[in-house]
């Protein structure tokens, strides 16, 4: 791959052209195999990090903070209710327990609102990239976008060039 026409002609007309080309291709294959080995090593390492399909809780930071406070408050109300019940104040204990129950229902509503089904992650065997497939309806678009991406195409080209030069 010489980018100057003049240098390309000189190279093509050189008496030892075939040997230099063979030598260059041998060195180039070694270089490409190193790139492939790095990608394969990366793939093995990333395979252990893949998230499986399932449900995922995703909520904005402000809602997460409010949710955490609500959970803490509900736990405190429950503890206080138990303490009051042990002391014999059953009426106040029942009131606190009812408040805790209502708060737990609100907590569950927030959790359900921010829980999503996810397909988990998938690993590209060509380039080693982890694909977060997201929700079921978006997975094909994510795969297609990755496959048409520049990095994936270059790794495909590296792998096919290596095979053709061997």
PDB file of C-alpha atoms in Angstrom:
ATOM      1  CA  UNK A   1       0.000   0.000   0.000  1.00  0.00           C
ATOM      2  CA  UNK A   2       2.181   2.837  -1.235  1.00  0.00           C
ATOM      3  CA  UNK A   3       0.387   6.147  -1.617  1.00  0.00           C
ATOM      4  CA  UNK A   4       2.740   7.654  -4.171  1.00  0.00           C
ATOM      5  CA  UNK A   5       2.354   6.453  -7.771  1.00  0.00           C
ATOM      6  CA  UNK A   6       6.052   7.019  -8.416  1.00  0.00           C
ATOM      7  CA  UNK A   7       7.127   4.955  -5.392  1.00  0.00           C
ATOM      8  CA  UNK A   8       4.619   2.251  -6.326  1.00  0.00           C
ATOM      9  CA  UNK A   9       6.137   1.966  -9.831  1.00  0.00           C
ATOM     10  CA  UNK A  10       9.652   1.828  -8.370  1.00  0.00           C
ATOM     11  CA  UNK A  11       8.581  -0.909  -5.999  1.00  0.00           C
ATOM     12  CA  UNK A  12       6.770  -2.907  -8.708  1.00  0.00           C
ATOM     13  CA  UNK A  13       9.787  -2.678 -11.045  1.00  0.00           C
ATOM     14  CA  UNK A  14      12.378  -3.560  -8.413  1.00  0.00           C
ATOM     15  CA  UNK A  15      14.234  -6.799  -9.214  1.00  0.00           C
ATOM     16  CA  UNK A  16      13.537  -8.220  -5.729  1.00  0.00           C
ATOM     17  CA  UNK A  17       9.946  -7.031  -5.641  1.00  0.00           C
ATOM     18  CA  UNK A  18       8.479 -10.472  -4.873  1.00  0.00           C
ATOM     19  CA  UNK A  19      10.844 -11.105  -1.940  1.00  0.00           C
ATOM     20  CA  UNK A  20      10.223  -7.675  -0.374  1.00  0.00           C
ATOM     21  CA  UNK A  21       6.502  -8.105  -0.771  1.00  0.00           C
ATOM     22  CA  UNK A  22       6.647 -11.600   0.801  1.00  0.00           C
ATOM     23  CA  UNK A  23       8.789 -10.279   3.688  1.00  0.00           C
ATOM     24  CA  UNK A  24       6.452  -7.337   4.243  1.00  0.00           C
ATOM     25  CA  UNK A  25       3.401  -9.642   4.224  1.00  0.00           C
ATOM     26  CA  UNK A  26       5.035 -11.976   6.774  1.00  0.00           C
ATOM     27  CA  UNK A  27       5.748  -9.045   9.110  1.00  0.00           C
ATOM     28  CA  UNK A  28       2.280  -7.659   8.512  1.00  0.00           C
ATOM     29  CA  UNK A  29       0.635 -10.993   9.392  1.00  0.00           C
ATOM     30  CA  UNK A  30       2.567 -11.084  12.675  1.00  0.00           C
ATOM     31  CA  UNK A  31       1.389  -7.553  13.452  1.00  0.00           C
ATOM     32  CA  UNK A  32      -2.240  -8.384  12.590  1.00  0.00           C
ATOM     33  CA  UNK A  33      -2.104 -11.580  14.663  1.00  0.00           C
ATOM     34  CA  UNK A  34      -0.980  -9.507  17.658  1.00  0.00           C
ATOM     35  CA  UNK A  35      -4.021  -7.250  17.191  1.00  0.00           C
ATOM     36  CA  UNK A  36      -6.300 -10.292  16.963  1.00  0.00           C
ATOM     37  CA  UNK A  37      -4.711 -11.862  20.062  1.00  0.00           C
ATOM     38  CA  UNK A  38      -5.331  -8.629  22.011  1.00  0.00           C
ATOM     39  CA  UNK A  39      -8.960  -8.557  20.858  1.00  0.00           C
ATOM     40  CA  UNK A  40      -9.431 -12.219  21.804  1.00  0.00           C
ATOM     41  CA  UNK A  41      -7.866 -11.619  25.215  1.00  0.00           C
ATOM     42  CA  UNK A  42     -10.145  -8.614  25.716  1.00  0.00           C
ATOM     43  CA  UNK A  43     -13.127 -10.777  24.720  1.00  0.00           C
ATOM     44  CA  UNK A  44     -12.252 -13.449  27.296  1.00  0.00           C
ATOM     45  CA  UNK A  45     -11.895 -10.800  29.999  1.00  0.00           C
ATOM     46  CA  UNK A  46     -15.169  -9.087  29.097  1.00  0.00           C
ATOM     47  CA  UNK A  47     -17.100 -12.375  28.987  1.00  0.00           C
ATOM     48  CA  UNK A  48     -16.862 -12.598  32.783  1.00  0.00           C
ATOM     49  CA  UNK A  49     -18.387  -9.117  33.145  1.00  0.00           C
ATOM     50  CA  UNK A  50     -21.520  -9.705  31.061  1.00  0.00           C
ATOM     51  CA  UNK A  51     -24.800  -8.829  32.757  1.00  0.00           C
ATOM     52  CA  UNK A  52     -27.455 -11.520  32.307  1.00  0.00           C
ATOM     53  CA  UNK A  53     -30.995 -10.813  31.130  1.00  0.00           C
ATOM     54  CA  UNK A  54     -33.490  -9.859  33.801  1.00  0.00           C
ATOM     55  CA  UNK A  55     -34.919  -6.823  35.490  1.00  0.00           C
ATOM     56  CA  UNK A  56     -33.040  -3.627  36.131  1.00  0.00           C
ATOM     57  CA  UNK A  57     -33.870  -0.790  38.475  1.00  0.00           C
ATOM     58  CA  UNK A  58     -33.140   2.582  36.818  1.00  0.00           C
ATOM     59  CA  UNK A  59     -34.207   5.790  38.481  1.00  0.00           C
ATOM     60  CA  UNK A  60     -32.925   9.361  38.376  1.00  0.00           C
ATOM     61  CA  UNK A  61     -30.661  10.448  41.234  1.00  0.00           C
ATOM     62  CA  UNK A  62     -33.257  12.733  42.839  1.00  0.00           C
ATOM     63  CA  UNK A  63     -35.869   9.968  42.897  1.00  0.00           C
ATOM     64  CA  UNK A  64     -33.266   7.460  44.142  1.00  0.00           C
ATOM     65  CA  UNK A  65     -32.446   9.807  47.026  1.00  0.00           C
ATOM     66  CA  UNK A  66     -36.140  10.234  47.881  1.00  0.00           C
ATOM     67  CA  UNK A  67     -36.652   6.456  47.614  1.00  0.00           C
ATOM     68  CA  UNK A  68     -33.742   5.753  49.982  1.00  0.00           C
ATOM     69  CA  UNK A  69     -35.120   8.269  52.499  1.00  0.00           C
ATOM     70  CA  UNK A  70     -38.566   6.665  52.292  1.00  0.00           C
ATOM     71  CA  UNK A  71     -37.094   3.198  52.922  1.00  0.00           C
ATOM     72  CA  UNK A  72     -35.165   4.487  55.928  1.00  0.00           C
ATOM     73  CA  UNK A  73     -38.246   6.237  57.295  1.00  0.00           C
ATOM     74  CA  UNK A  74     -40.365   3.093  56.864  1.00  0.00           C
ATOM     75  CA  UNK A  75     -37.746   1.009  58.672  1.00  0.00           C
ATOM     76  CA  UNK A  76     -37.599   3.555  61.517  1.00  0.00           C
ATOM     77  CA  UNK A  77     -41.396   3.620  61.800  1.00  0.00           C
ATOM     78  CA  UNK A  78     -41.483  -0.176  61.992  1.00  0.00           C
ATOM     79  CA  UNK A  79     -38.798  -0.230  64.712  1.00  0.00           C
ATOM     80  CA  UNK A  80     -40.579   2.465  66.688  1.00  0.00           C
ATOM     81  CA  UNK A  81     -43.858   0.592  66.309  1.00  0.00           C
ATOM     82  CA  UNK A  82     -42.293  -2.591  67.703  1.00  0.00           C
ATOM     83  CA  UNK A  83     -40.774  -0.641  70.585  1.00  0.00           C
ATOM     84  CA  UNK A  84     -44.124   0.945  71.448  1.00  0.00           C
ATOM     85  CA  UNK A  85     -45.844  -2.444  71.263  1.00  0.00           C
ATOM     86  CA  UNK A  86     -43.331  -3.898  73.732  1.00  0.00           C
ATOM     87  CA  UNK A  87     -43.990  -0.958  76.055  1.00  0.00           C
ATOM     88  CA  UNK A  88     -47.731  -1.614  75.851  1.00  0.00           C
ATOM     89  CA  UNK A  89     -48.801   1.400  73.750  1.00  0.00           C
ATOM     90  CA  UNK A  90     -50.643  -0.717  71.176  1.00  0.00           C
ATOM     91  CA  UNK A  91     -52.757   2.103  69.723  1.00  0.00           C
ATOM     92  CA  UNK A  92     -49.739   4.304  68.864  1.00  0.00           C
ATOM     93  CA  UNK A  93     -47.860   1.203  67.654  1.00  0.00           C
ATOM     94  CA  UNK A  94     -50.721   0.364  65.260  1.00  0.00           C
ATOM     95  CA  UNK A  95     -50.742   3.956  63.902  1.00  0.00           C
ATOM     96  CA  UNK A  96     -46.992   3.869  63.215  1.00  0.00           C
ATOM     97  CA  UNK A  97     -47.273   0.430  61.626  1.00  0.00           C
ATOM     98  CA  UNK A  98     -50.037   1.706  59.324  1.00  0.00           C
ATOM     99  CA  UNK A  99     -47.862   4.672  58.326  1.00  0.00           C
ATOM    100  CA  UNK A 100     -44.955   2.308  57.627  1.00  0.00           C
ATOM    101  CA  UNK A 101     -47.227   0.074  55.541  1.00  0.00           C
ATOM    102  CA  UNK A 102     -48.436   3.048  53.448  1.00  0.00           C
ATOM    103  CA  UNK A 103     -44.858   4.206  52.964  1.00  0.00           C
ATOM    104  CA  UNK A 104     -43.801   0.714  51.878  1.00  0.00           C
ATOM    105  CA  UNK A 105     -46.633   0.686  49.323  1.00  0.00           C
ATOM    106  CA  UNK A 106     -45.359   4.008  47.918  1.00  0.00           C
ATOM    107  CA  UNK A 107     -41.833   2.596  47.840  1.00  0.00           C
ATOM    108  CA  UNK A 108     -43.079  -0.426  45.892  1.00  0.00           C
ATOM    109  CA  UNK A 109     -44.949   1.793  43.414  1.00  0.00           C
ATOM    110  CA  UNK A 110     -41.781   3.792  42.741  1.00  0.00           C
ATOM    111  CA  UNK A 111     -39.775   0.584  42.354  1.00  0.00           C
ATOM    112  CA  UNK A 112     -42.282  -0.853  39.875  1.00  0.00           C
ATOM    113  CA  UNK A 113     -42.356   2.387  37.895  1.00  0.00           C
ATOM    114  CA  UNK A 114     -38.563   2.354  37.503  1.00  0.00           C
ATOM    115  CA  UNK A 115     -38.035  -1.373  36.937  1.00  0.00           C
ATOM    116  CA  UNK A 116     -37.381  -2.461  33.353  1.00  0.00           C
ATOM    117  CA  UNK A 117     -37.001  -5.800  31.638  1.00  0.00           C
ATOM    118  CA  UNK A 118     -33.608  -6.001  29.998  1.00  0.00           C
ATOM    119  CA  UNK A 119     -31.987  -8.500  27.669  1.00  0.00           C
ATOM    120  CA  UNK A 120     -28.674  -8.043  29.472  1.00  0.00           C
ATOM    121  CA  UNK A 121     -25.439  -7.797  27.550  1.00  0.00           C
ATOM    122  CA  UNK A 122     -23.998  -9.638  24.600  1.00  0.00           C
ATOM    123  CA  UNK A 123     -20.363  -9.901  23.549  1.00  0.00           C
ATOM    124  CA  UNK A 124     -19.130  -9.439  19.997  1.00  0.00           C
ATOM    125  CA  UNK A 125     -16.701 -12.262  19.201  1.00  0.00           C
ATOM    126  CA  UNK A 126     -15.108 -10.240  16.402  1.00  0.00           C
ATOM    127  CA  UNK A 127     -14.005  -7.119  18.297  1.00  0.00           C
ATOM    128  CA  UNK A 128     -14.740  -7.876  21.977  1.00  0.00           C
ATOM    129  CA  UNK A 129     -17.239  -5.092  22.560  1.00  0.00           C
ATOM    130  CA  UNK A 130     -19.964  -5.612  25.151  1.00  0.00           C
ATOM    131  CA  UNK A 131     -23.361  -4.668  23.755  1.00  0.00           C
ATOM    132  CA  UNK A 132     -25.942  -3.518  26.276  1.00  0.00           C
ATOM    133  CA  UNK A 133     -29.037  -4.849  24.542  1.00  0.00           C
ATOM    134  CA  UNK A 134     -31.379  -2.835  26.729  1.00  0.00           C
ATOM    135  CA  UNK A 135     -35.070  -3.477  26.388  1.00  0.00           C
ATOM    136  CA  UNK A 136     -36.385  -6.228  24.090  1.00  0.00           C
ATOM    137  CA  UNK A 137     -37.653  -3.918  21.347  1.00  0.00           C
ATOM    138  CA  UNK A 138     -34.292  -2.136  20.971  1.00  0.00           C
ATOM    139  CA  UNK A 139     -31.929  -5.123  20.713  1.00  0.00           C
ATOM    140  CA  UNK A 140     -31.933  -5.581  16.905  1.00  0.00           C
ATOM    141  CA  UNK A 141     -31.144  -1.901  16.357  1.00  0.00           C
ATOM    142  CA  UNK A 142     -28.259  -2.050  18.839  1.00  0.00           C
ATOM    143  CA  UNK A 143     -26.771  -5.113  17.113  1.00  0.00           C
ATOM    144  CA  UNK A 144     -27.186  -3.551  13.669  1.00  0.00           C
ATOM    145  CA  UNK A 145     -25.582  -0.289  14.785  1.00  0.00           C
ATOM    146  CA  UNK A 146     -22.606  -2.168  16.190  1.00  0.00           C
ATOM    147  CA  UNK A 147     -22.114  -4.347  13.118  1.00  0.00           C
ATOM    148  CA  UNK A 148     -22.196  -1.325  10.839  1.00  0.00           C
ATOM    149  CA  UNK A 149     -19.756   0.575  13.074  1.00  0.00           C
ATOM    150  CA  UNK A 150     -16.217   1.449  11.969  1.00  0.00           C
ATOM    151  CA  UNK A 151     -14.405  -0.446  14.717  1.00  0.00           C
ATOM    152  CA  UNK A 152     -16.290  -3.699  14.096  1.00  0.00           C
ATOM    153  CA  UNK A 153     -15.711  -3.401  10.341  1.00  0.00           C
ATOM    154  CA  UNK A 154     -11.971  -2.853  10.872  1.00  0.00           C
ATOM    155  CA  UNK A 155     -11.667  -5.925  13.083  1.00  0.00           C
ATOM    156  CA  UNK A 156     -13.529  -7.937  10.433  1.00  0.00           C
ATOM    157  CA  UNK A 157     -11.092  -6.606   7.842  1.00  0.00           C
ATOM    158  CA  UNK A 158      -8.080  -7.427  10.059  1.00  0.00           C
ATOM    159  CA  UNK A 159      -9.301 -10.980  10.578  1.00  0.00           C
ATOM    160  CA  UNK A 160     -10.068 -11.601   6.894  1.00  0.00           C
ATOM    161  CA  UNK A 161      -6.769 -10.032   5.736  1.00  0.00           C
ATOM    162  CA  UNK A 162      -4.831 -12.205   8.173  1.00  0.00           C
ATOM    163  CA  UNK A 163      -6.527 -15.334   6.867  1.00  0.00           C
ATOM    164  CA  UNK A 164      -5.927 -14.390   3.239  1.00  0.00           C
ATOM    165  CA  UNK A 165      -2.216 -13.649   3.807  1.00  0.00           C
ATOM    166  CA  UNK A 166      -1.492 -16.898   5.675  1.00  0.00           C
TER     167      UNK A 166
END
